[in-house]
Amino acid sequence: MAEIEVGILGATGMVGQQFIALLASHPWFKVTWLGASERSAGKAYRDATAWRLPAMLPDDVARRGVDAATPGRAPKLVFSGLDSSVAGEIEGAFAQAGHIVVSNSRNYRMEADVPLLIPEVNADHLELLKAQATCRGWKGRIVTNPNCVVVVYAMALAPLRQFGLKSSIITTLQAISGAGYPGVASWDVLANVIPFIGGGEEEKIETETNKILGTMRSGAVASHPVTVSAAVTRVPVHDGHTGSISVSLEQNADAEAIVGAWNSFRGRPQELGLPSAPKQPIVYLTEPNRPQPALDVNRGGGMTVTIGRLRACPVLDYKFVALGHNTIRGAAGAAILNAELMHCEGLL
Ligand SMILES: NC(=O)c1ccc[n+]([C@@H]2O[C@H](COP(=O)([O-])OP(=O)(O)OC[C@H]3O[C@@H](n4cnc5c(N)ncnc54)[C@H](OP(=O)(O)O)[C@@H]3O)[C@@H](O)[C@H]2O)c1
């Protein structure tokens, strides 16, 4: 297969770096363009970024010049890890100019004509692109992936829809890499727990989850009716967002059926054998003290969600713990999987 050229908007950031690391050996996509702010434009990538990943920065990318985030010179397919303060305007300009923008930012996620995708859960929401073409008059398109907690949460809840998912409460323990680089000051987060994350984090969890779990009806998404309550915290963990979750279900499902639903859960990426798809998207761990970020976050190349500690909840019906890699399954890896699905569906 001929290589598909890709660009990265926000290439110098935390998510941008993860794109570069994941795409270094990608069988279909090759990075040929890097965009960031005026602060970085004109510099070689290695001088514009503070590389934070254990993976080596590939030589060709290190030497590549960073461009301003304006459409024109980038290839048709562009991944975006732009700061949300500028993503709305810049991603819109790229879509208008004919680019396919596969975005991590929150700006377009809840727009009615923009797919908010987790390919295992709602691959059929790509149908919204028809409405987007009609409504926007853009030559290109925008597709988004969810907030980094929502990916983990929605994947854990999706297999429970068959039991009549009624309501759910989530308390998160979120890694510092979720705040970008340099992110939260070490003085604030070391040996501490911060019970607040800015940018409307709780509201995102309480709205994006319903859209993702929703069903396509007459060309639009009908949101899932589950009621969600979220409380978020930042904890001194490098990578991996953990959620302590309770659910209430309409049916009387036993624990074995729930674990079976998680372990057997598969979607379009597994059917199609997409390069970034983990063989088993959700793995239930039976050890009583798992999942843990230090031990489990990199399963399936960071694309597997691990769940454990399923037990009865005296308030709702069941409670459990779920974990996922926030910059891979929750950001760059999610966007790459979206683009792989779009390629297979003839949408690139
Ligand atoms: N980190 C996560 O776990 C995570 C997960 C899911 C989604 N997200 C979302 O992904 C996006 C990026 O997050 P991050 O953690 O990678 O943030 P980050 O480390 O702060 O990186 C932000 C990027 O945006 C660029 N940028 C800032 N202002 C700009 C401007 N005026 N014009 C063009 N580019 C500009 C920066 O370029 P310069 O270096 O040139 O300033 C940098 O490349 C955010 O929208 C975030 O909410 C993050």
Short mmCIF file of N, CA and C in Angstrom, two decimals, residues 183-314:
data_model
loop_
_atom_site.label_atom_id
_atom_site.label_comp_id
_atom_site.label_asym_id
_atom_site.label_seq_id
_atom_site.Cartn_x
_atom_site.Cartn_y
_atom_site.Cartn_z
N GLY A 183 2.59 21.67 32.24
CA GLY A 183 1.43 21.21 32.99
C GLY A 183 1.35 21.74 34.41
N VAL A 184 0.98 20.86 35.34
CA VAL A 184 0.76 21.27 36.73
C VAL A 184 2.13 21.45 37.40
N ALA A 185 2.30 22.53 38.17
CA ALA A 185 3.57 22.76 38.86
C ALA A 185 3.86 21.62 39.81
N SER A 186 5.14 21.18 39.88
CA SER A 186 5.50 20.07 40.77
C SER A 186 5.17 20.43 42.22
N TRP A 187 5.32 21.69 42.57
CA TRP A 187 5.01 22.14 43.93
C TRP A 187 3.54 21.84 44.28
N ASP A 188 2.67 21.97 43.28
CA ASP A 188 1.24 21.76 43.54
C ASP A 188 0.86 20.28 43.60
N VAL A 189 1.52 19.43 42.78
CA VAL A 189 0.98 18.07 42.60
C VAL A 189 1.75 16.99 43.36
N LEU A 190 3.03 17.23 43.68
CA LEU A 190 3.80 16.18 44.36
C LEU A 190 3.24 15.94 45.76
N ALA A 191 3.09 14.67 46.12
CA ALA A 191 2.55 14.28 47.43
C ALA A 191 1.21 14.95 47.71
N ASN A 192 0.40 15.04 46.66
CA ASN A 192 -0.86 15.79 46.82
C ASN A 192 -1.95 15.22 45.92
N VAL A 193 -3.19 15.63 46.16
CA VAL A 193 -4.32 15.33 45.28
C VAL A 193 -5.06 16.64 45.08
N ILE A 194 -5.32 17.00 43.82
CA ILE A 194 -5.99 18.28 43.54
C ILE A 194 -7.42 17.98 43.07
N PRO A 195 -8.44 18.42 43.82
CA PRO A 195 -9.81 18.03 43.48
C PRO A 195 -10.46 18.94 42.44
N PHE A 196 -9.69 19.33 41.44
CA PHE A 196 -10.24 20.22 40.40
C PHE A 196 -9.38 20.11 39.15
N ILE A 197 -10.03 20.04 37.98
CA ILE A 197 -9.33 20.12 36.70
C ILE A 197 -10.11 21.10 35.85
N GLY A 198 -9.39 22.10 35.33
CA GLY A 198 -10.06 23.19 34.61
C GLY A 198 -10.57 22.75 33.23
N GLY A 199 -11.15 23.70 32.53
CA GLY A 199 -11.62 23.44 31.16
C GLY A 199 -12.92 22.66 31.12
N GLY A 200 -13.66 22.66 32.24
CA GLY A 200 -14.97 21.99 32.23
C GLY A 200 -14.86 20.47 32.18
N GLU A 201 -13.84 19.91 32.84
CA GLU A 201 -13.59 18.46 32.77
C GLU A 201 -14.82 17.63 33.20
N GLU A 202 -15.44 18.01 34.30
CA GLU A 202 -16.59 17.21 34.77
C GLU A 202 -17.76 17.30 33.80
N GLU A 203 -17.99 18.48 33.26
CA GLU A 203 -19.10 18.66 32.31
C GLU A 203 -18.84 17.84 31.04
N LYS A 204 -17.57 17.77 30.61
CA LYS A 204 -17.25 16.99 29.41
C LYS A 204 -17.61 15.52 29.64
N ILE A 205 -17.27 15.01 30.83
CA ILE A 205 -17.56 13.60 31.13
C ILE A 205 -19.07 13.37 31.15
N GLU A 206 -19.79 14.37 31.64
CA GLU A 206 -21.25 14.22 31.81
C GLU A 206 -22.04 14.44 30.52
N THR A 207 -21.38 14.88 29.46
CA THR A 207 -22.09 15.09 28.19
C THR A 207 -21.53 14.21 27.05
N GLU A 208 -20.20 14.15 26.94
CA GLU A 208 -19.62 13.38 25.82
C GLU A 208 -19.99 11.91 25.92
N THR A 209 -20.05 11.38 27.15
CA THR A 209 -20.34 9.95 27.34
C THR A 209 -21.68 9.59 26.69
N ASN A 210 -22.69 10.44 26.89
CA ASN A 210 -24.03 10.16 26.34
C ASN A 210 -24.03 10.19 24.82
N LYS A 211 -23.28 11.13 24.24
CA LYS A 211 -23.24 11.20 22.77
C LYS A 211 -22.57 9.94 22.21
N ILE A 212 -21.46 9.53 22.81
CA ILE A 212 -20.72 8.36 22.30
C ILE A 212 -21.56 7.10 22.39
N LEU A 213 -22.27 6.93 23.50
CA LEU A 213 -23.06 5.70 23.70
C LEU A 213 -24.40 5.76 22.96
N GLY A 214 -24.67 6.89 22.33
CA GLY A 214 -25.95 7.08 21.63
C GLY A 214 -26.03 6.29 20.33
N THR A 215 -27.25 6.28 19.75
CA THR A 215 -27.47 5.51 18.52
C THR A 215 -27.81 6.44 17.36
N MET A 216 -27.44 6.01 16.16
CA MET A 216 -27.76 6.80 14.96
C MET A 216 -29.23 6.60 14.62
N ARG A 217 -29.96 7.74 14.50
CA ARG A 217 -31.36 7.67 14.05
C ARG A 217 -31.61 8.77 13.04
N SER A 218 -32.03 8.37 11.85
CA SER A 218 -32.30 9.32 10.76
C SER A 218 -31.17 10.32 10.57
N GLY A 219 -29.95 9.83 10.54
CA GLY A 219 -28.80 10.67 10.22
C GLY A 219 -28.28 11.53 11.35
N ALA A 220 -28.84 11.35 12.58
CA ALA A 220 -28.36 12.14 13.74
C ALA A 220 -28.15 11.19 14.91
N VAL A 221 -27.37 11.66 15.91
CA VAL A 221 -27.14 10.82 17.10
C VAL A 221 -28.23 11.10 18.12
N ALA A 222 -28.92 10.02 18.56
CA ALA A 222 -29.84 10.13 19.70
C ALA A 222 -29.03 9.73 20.93
N SER A 223 -28.83 10.67 21.85
CA SER A 223 -27.96 10.44 23.01
C SER A 223 -28.48 9.31 23.87
N HIS A 224 -27.57 8.56 24.47
CA HIS A 224 -27.96 7.52 25.43
C HIS A 224 -28.51 8.20 26.69
N PRO A 225 -29.58 7.65 27.30
CA PRO A 225 -30.20 8.35 28.43
C PRO A 225 -29.48 8.18 29.78
N VAL A 226 -28.38 7.45 29.85
CA VAL A 226 -27.72 7.24 31.14
C VAL A 226 -27.41 8.59 31.83
N THR A 227 -27.70 8.67 33.13
CA THR A 227 -27.36 9.87 33.91
C THR A 227 -25.98 9.67 34.51
N VAL A 228 -25.11 10.66 34.28
CA VAL A 228 -23.72 10.54 34.73
C VAL A 228 -23.39 11.65 35.71
N SER A 229 -22.71 11.30 36.80
CA SER A 229 -22.18 12.31 37.72
C SER A 229 -20.67 12.09 37.85
N ALA A 230 -19.89 13.14 37.60
CA ALA A 230 -18.43 13.01 37.59
C ALA A 230 -17.79 13.93 38.63
N ALA A 231 -16.76 13.42 39.31
CA ALA A 231 -15.91 14.24 40.17
C ALA A 231 -14.47 13.93 39.78
N VAL A 232 -13.67 14.96 39.52
CA VAL A 232 -12.33 14.71 38.98
C VAL A 232 -11.24 15.13 39.96
N THR A 233 -10.11 14.42 39.92
CA THR A 233 -8.95 14.82 40.71
C THR A 233 -7.69 14.64 39.87
N ARG A 234 -6.68 15.44 40.14
CA ARG A 234 -5.35 15.29 39.53
C ARG A 234 -4.44 14.67 40.59
N VAL A 235 -3.71 13.61 40.21
CA VAL A 235 -2.85 12.89 41.16
C VAL A 235 -1.43 12.79 40.59
N PRO A 236 -0.42 12.59 41.45
CA PRO A 236 0.96 12.56 40.96
C PRO A 236 1.33 11.23 40.29
N VAL A 237 0.70 10.98 39.12
CA VAL A 237 0.97 9.80 38.29
C VAL A 237 1.38 10.35 36.95
N HIS A 238 2.41 9.74 36.30
CA HIS A 238 2.84 10.26 34.99
C HIS A 238 1.77 10.07 33.93
N ASP A 239 1.43 8.80 33.66
CA ASP A 239 0.49 8.47 32.59
C ASP A 239 -0.57 7.50 33.09
N GLY A 240 -1.80 7.71 32.68
CA GLY A 240 -2.87 6.77 33.01
C GLY A 240 -3.93 7.42 33.88
N HIS A 241 -5.14 7.51 33.32
CA HIS A 241 -6.27 8.02 34.09
C HIS A 241 -7.05 6.83 34.66
N THR A 242 -7.30 6.88 35.96
CA THR A 242 -8.05 5.82 36.64
C THR A 242 -9.43 6.38 36.99
N GLY A 243 -10.45 5.54 36.90
CA GLY A 243 -11.79 5.95 37.30
C GLY A 243 -12.35 4.93 38.29
N SER A 244 -12.89 5.46 39.39
CA SER A 244 -13.60 4.61 40.34
C SER A 244 -15.08 4.81 40.02
N ILE A 245 -15.76 3.75 39.57
CA ILE A 245 -17.05 3.90 38.87
C ILE A 245 -18.14 3.05 39.55
N SER A 246 -19.32 3.62 39.70
CA SER A 246 -20.50 2.84 40.12
C SER A 246 -21.55 2.92 39.01
N VAL A 247 -22.34 1.85 38.88
CA VAL A 247 -23.40 1.86 37.85
C VAL A 247 -24.69 1.26 38.40
N SER A 248 -25.82 1.75 37.90
CA SER A 248 -27.07 1.05 38.17
C SER A 248 -27.63 0.57 36.83
N LEU A 249 -28.19 -0.64 36.86
CA LEU A 249 -28.65 -1.33 35.65
C LEU A 249 -30.12 -1.69 35.79
N GLU A 250 -30.85 -1.67 34.68
CA GLU A 250 -32.26 -2.06 34.73
C GLU A 250 -32.42 -3.56 34.99
N GLN A 251 -31.52 -4.35 34.39
CA GLN A 251 -31.63 -5.80 34.55
C GLN A 251 -30.80 -6.29 35.72
N ASN A 252 -31.15 -7.47 36.18
CA ASN A 252 -30.44 -8.10 37.29
C ASN A 252 -29.26 -8.91 36.74
N ALA A 253 -28.22 -8.26 36.25
CA ALA A 253 -27.10 -9.01 35.64
C ALA A 253 -26.18 -9.53 36.74
N ASP A 254 -25.68 -10.79 36.60
CA ASP A 254 -24.72 -11.23 37.61
C ASP A 254 -23.30 -10.81 37.20
N ALA A 255 -22.39 -10.86 38.18
CA ALA A 255 -21.03 -10.35 37.97
C ALA A 255 -20.33 -11.10 36.84
N GLU A 256 -20.59 -12.39 36.74
CA GLU A 256 -19.95 -13.20 35.69
C GLU A 256 -20.36 -12.70 34.30
N ALA A 257 -21.65 -12.35 34.15
CA ALA A 257 -22.14 -11.85 32.85
C ALA A 257 -21.48 -10.51 32.52
N ILE A 258 -21.27 -9.67 33.54
CA ILE A 258 -20.65 -8.36 33.29
C ILE A 258 -19.18 -8.53 32.88
N VAL A 259 -18.45 -9.36 33.59
CA VAL A 259 -17.04 -9.59 33.24
C VAL A 259 -16.97 -10.21 31.85
N GLY A 260 -17.88 -11.12 31.55
CA GLY A 260 -17.92 -11.74 30.22
C GLY A 260 -18.18 -10.70 29.14
N ALA A 261 -19.07 -9.75 29.43
CA ALA A 261 -19.38 -8.70 28.44
C ALA A 261 -18.13 -7.84 28.18
N TRP A 262 -17.36 -7.54 29.22
CA TRP A 262 -16.14 -6.75 29.02
C TRP A 262 -15.09 -7.54 28.22
N ASN A 263 -14.82 -8.76 28.65
CA ASN A 263 -13.74 -9.53 28.03
C ASN A 263 -14.05 -9.92 26.57
N SER A 264 -15.33 -10.06 26.25
CA SER A 264 -15.67 -10.48 24.88
C SER A 264 -15.97 -9.28 23.97
N PHE A 265 -15.88 -8.07 24.52
CA PHE A 265 -16.23 -6.87 23.74
C PHE A 265 -15.25 -6.68 22.57
N ARG A 266 -15.77 -6.55 21.37
CA ARG A 266 -14.96 -6.30 20.16
C ARG A 266 -15.72 -5.31 19.29
N GLY A 267 -15.03 -4.67 18.33
CA GLY A 267 -15.71 -3.72 17.45
C GLY A 267 -15.13 -3.76 16.05
N ARG A 268 -15.47 -2.73 15.26
CA ARG A 268 -15.00 -2.66 13.86
C ARG A 268 -13.47 -2.75 13.74
N PRO A 269 -12.69 -2.07 14.65
CA PRO A 269 -11.23 -2.13 14.49
C PRO A 269 -10.69 -3.56 14.56
N GLN A 270 -11.31 -4.40 15.42
CA GLN A 270 -10.85 -5.78 15.53
C GLN A 270 -11.30 -6.58 14.30
N GLU A 271 -12.54 -6.33 13.83
CA GLU A 271 -13.03 -7.00 12.61
C GLU A 271 -12.13 -6.69 11.42
N LEU A 272 -11.74 -5.42 11.31
CA LEU A 272 -10.95 -4.97 10.16
C LEU A 272 -9.46 -5.23 10.35
N GLY A 273 -9.04 -5.57 11.57
CA GLY A 273 -7.61 -5.77 11.86
C GLY A 273 -6.82 -4.49 11.70
N LEU A 274 -7.35 -3.36 12.18
CA LEU A 274 -6.66 -2.07 12.02
C LEU A 274 -5.31 -2.10 12.77
N PRO A 275 -4.28 -1.44 12.22
CA PRO A 275 -2.94 -1.55 12.80
C PRO A 275 -2.85 -1.15 14.27
N SER A 276 -3.62 -0.15 14.72
CA SER A 276 -3.52 0.30 16.11
C SER A 276 -4.52 -0.37 17.04
N ALA A 277 -5.32 -1.29 16.50
CA ALA A 277 -6.37 -1.90 17.33
C ALA A 277 -5.79 -2.99 18.22
N PRO A 278 -6.05 -2.91 19.53
CA PRO A 278 -5.64 -4.03 20.39
C PRO A 278 -6.52 -5.24 20.10
N LYS A 279 -5.95 -6.43 20.26
CA LYS A 279 -6.76 -7.65 19.99
C LYS A 279 -7.95 -7.70 20.92
N GLN A 280 -7.71 -7.34 22.20
CA GLN A 280 -8.80 -7.34 23.18
C GLN A 280 -8.88 -5.93 23.77
N PRO A 281 -9.88 -5.13 23.37
CA PRO A 281 -9.91 -3.72 23.80
C PRO A 281 -10.10 -3.52 25.30
N ILE A 282 -10.82 -4.46 25.95
CA ILE A 282 -11.04 -4.36 27.40
C ILE A 282 -10.58 -5.66 28.03
N VAL A 283 -9.72 -5.55 29.04
CA VAL A 283 -9.25 -6.74 29.75
C VAL A 283 -9.64 -6.60 31.22
N TYR A 284 -10.34 -7.61 31.73
CA TYR A 284 -10.70 -7.61 33.16
C TYR A 284 -9.60 -8.33 33.94
N LEU A 285 -9.05 -7.66 34.94
CA LEU A 285 -7.97 -8.23 35.76
C LEU A 285 -8.58 -8.77 37.05
N THR A 286 -8.23 -10.00 37.38
CA THR A 286 -8.88 -10.65 38.54
C THR A 286 -8.14 -10.39 39.86
N GLU A 287 -6.87 -9.92 39.79
CA GLU A 287 -6.14 -9.66 41.04
C GLU A 287 -6.87 -8.57 41.82
N PRO A 288 -6.90 -8.67 43.15
CA PRO A 288 -7.72 -7.73 43.93
C PRO A 288 -7.17 -6.30 43.96
N ASN A 289 -5.89 -6.12 43.58
CA ASN A 289 -5.31 -4.77 43.68
C ASN A 289 -5.00 -4.17 42.30
N ARG A 290 -5.75 -4.56 41.27
CA ARG A 290 -5.51 -4.04 39.92
C ARG A 290 -6.82 -3.51 39.36
N PRO A 291 -6.77 -2.62 38.35
CA PRO A 291 -5.59 -2.14 37.61
C PRO A 291 -4.84 -1.02 38.34
N GLN A 292 -3.55 -0.91 38.00
CA GLN A 292 -2.71 0.17 38.53
C GLN A 292 -1.98 0.83 37.36
N PRO A 293 -1.88 2.17 37.34
CA PRO A 293 -1.17 2.84 36.24
C PRO A 293 0.25 2.32 36.06
N ALA A 294 0.98 2.11 37.15
CA ALA A 294 2.38 1.70 37.03
C ALA A 294 2.53 0.33 36.38
N LEU A 295 1.53 -0.51 36.48
CA LEU A 295 1.65 -1.89 35.99
C LEU A 295 0.86 -2.14 34.71
N ASP A 296 -0.23 -1.42 34.51
CA ASP A 296 -1.18 -1.84 33.47
C ASP A 296 -1.41 -0.83 32.35
N VAL A 297 -0.83 0.37 32.46
CA VAL A 297 -1.22 1.42 31.51
C VAL A 297 -0.77 1.14 30.08
N ASN A 298 0.30 0.37 29.90
CA ASN A 298 0.83 0.17 28.54
C ASN A 298 0.33 -1.11 27.86
N ARG A 299 -0.66 -1.76 28.44
CA ARG A 299 -1.21 -2.97 27.80
C ARG A 299 -1.72 -2.64 26.39
N GLY A 300 -1.51 -3.58 25.49
CA GLY A 300 -1.99 -3.39 24.11
C GLY A 300 -1.40 -2.12 23.51
N GLY A 301 -0.12 -1.83 23.81
CA GLY A 301 0.52 -0.61 23.29
C GLY A 301 -0.16 0.65 23.80
N GLY A 302 -0.78 0.57 24.96
CA GLY A 302 -1.47 1.75 25.53
C GLY A 302 -2.89 1.91 25.00
N MET A 303 -3.37 0.93 24.21
CA MET A 303 -4.71 1.03 23.61
C MET A 303 -5.75 0.16 24.32
N THR A 304 -5.31 -0.64 25.29
CA THR A 304 -6.25 -1.51 26.02
C THR A 304 -6.72 -0.80 27.29
N VAL A 305 -8.00 -0.90 27.56
CA VAL A 305 -8.55 -0.41 28.83
C VAL A 305 -8.60 -1.60 29.79
N THR A 306 -8.03 -1.41 31.00
CA THR A 306 -8.09 -2.50 31.98
C THR A 306 -9.12 -2.15 33.06
N ILE A 307 -9.81 -3.19 33.51
CA ILE A 307 -10.87 -3.02 34.52
C ILE A 307 -10.63 -4.06 35.61
N GLY A 308 -11.01 -3.73 36.84
CA GLY A 308 -10.90 -4.69 37.93
C GLY A 308 -11.83 -4.32 39.07
N ARG A 309 -11.77 -5.14 40.13
CA ARG A 309 -12.47 -4.87 41.38
C ARG A 309 -14.00 -4.75 41.21
N LEU A 310 -14.60 -5.56 40.35
CA LEU A 310 -16.07 -5.53 40.25
C LEU A 310 -16.67 -6.11 41.53
N ARG A 311 -17.55 -5.34 42.14
CA ARG A 311 -18.20 -5.80 43.37
C ARG A 311 -19.52 -5.08 43.53
N ALA A 312 -20.35 -5.55 44.48
CA ALA A 312 -21.66 -4.94 44.69
C ALA A 312 -21.49 -3.53 45.25
N CYS A 313 -22.37 -2.61 44.81
CA CYS A 313 -22.38 -1.24 45.34
C CYS A 313 -23.66 -1.07 46.18
N PRO A 314 -23.53 -0.69 47.44
CA PRO A 314 -24.71 -0.55 48.27
C PRO A 314 -25.63 0.61 47.85
#
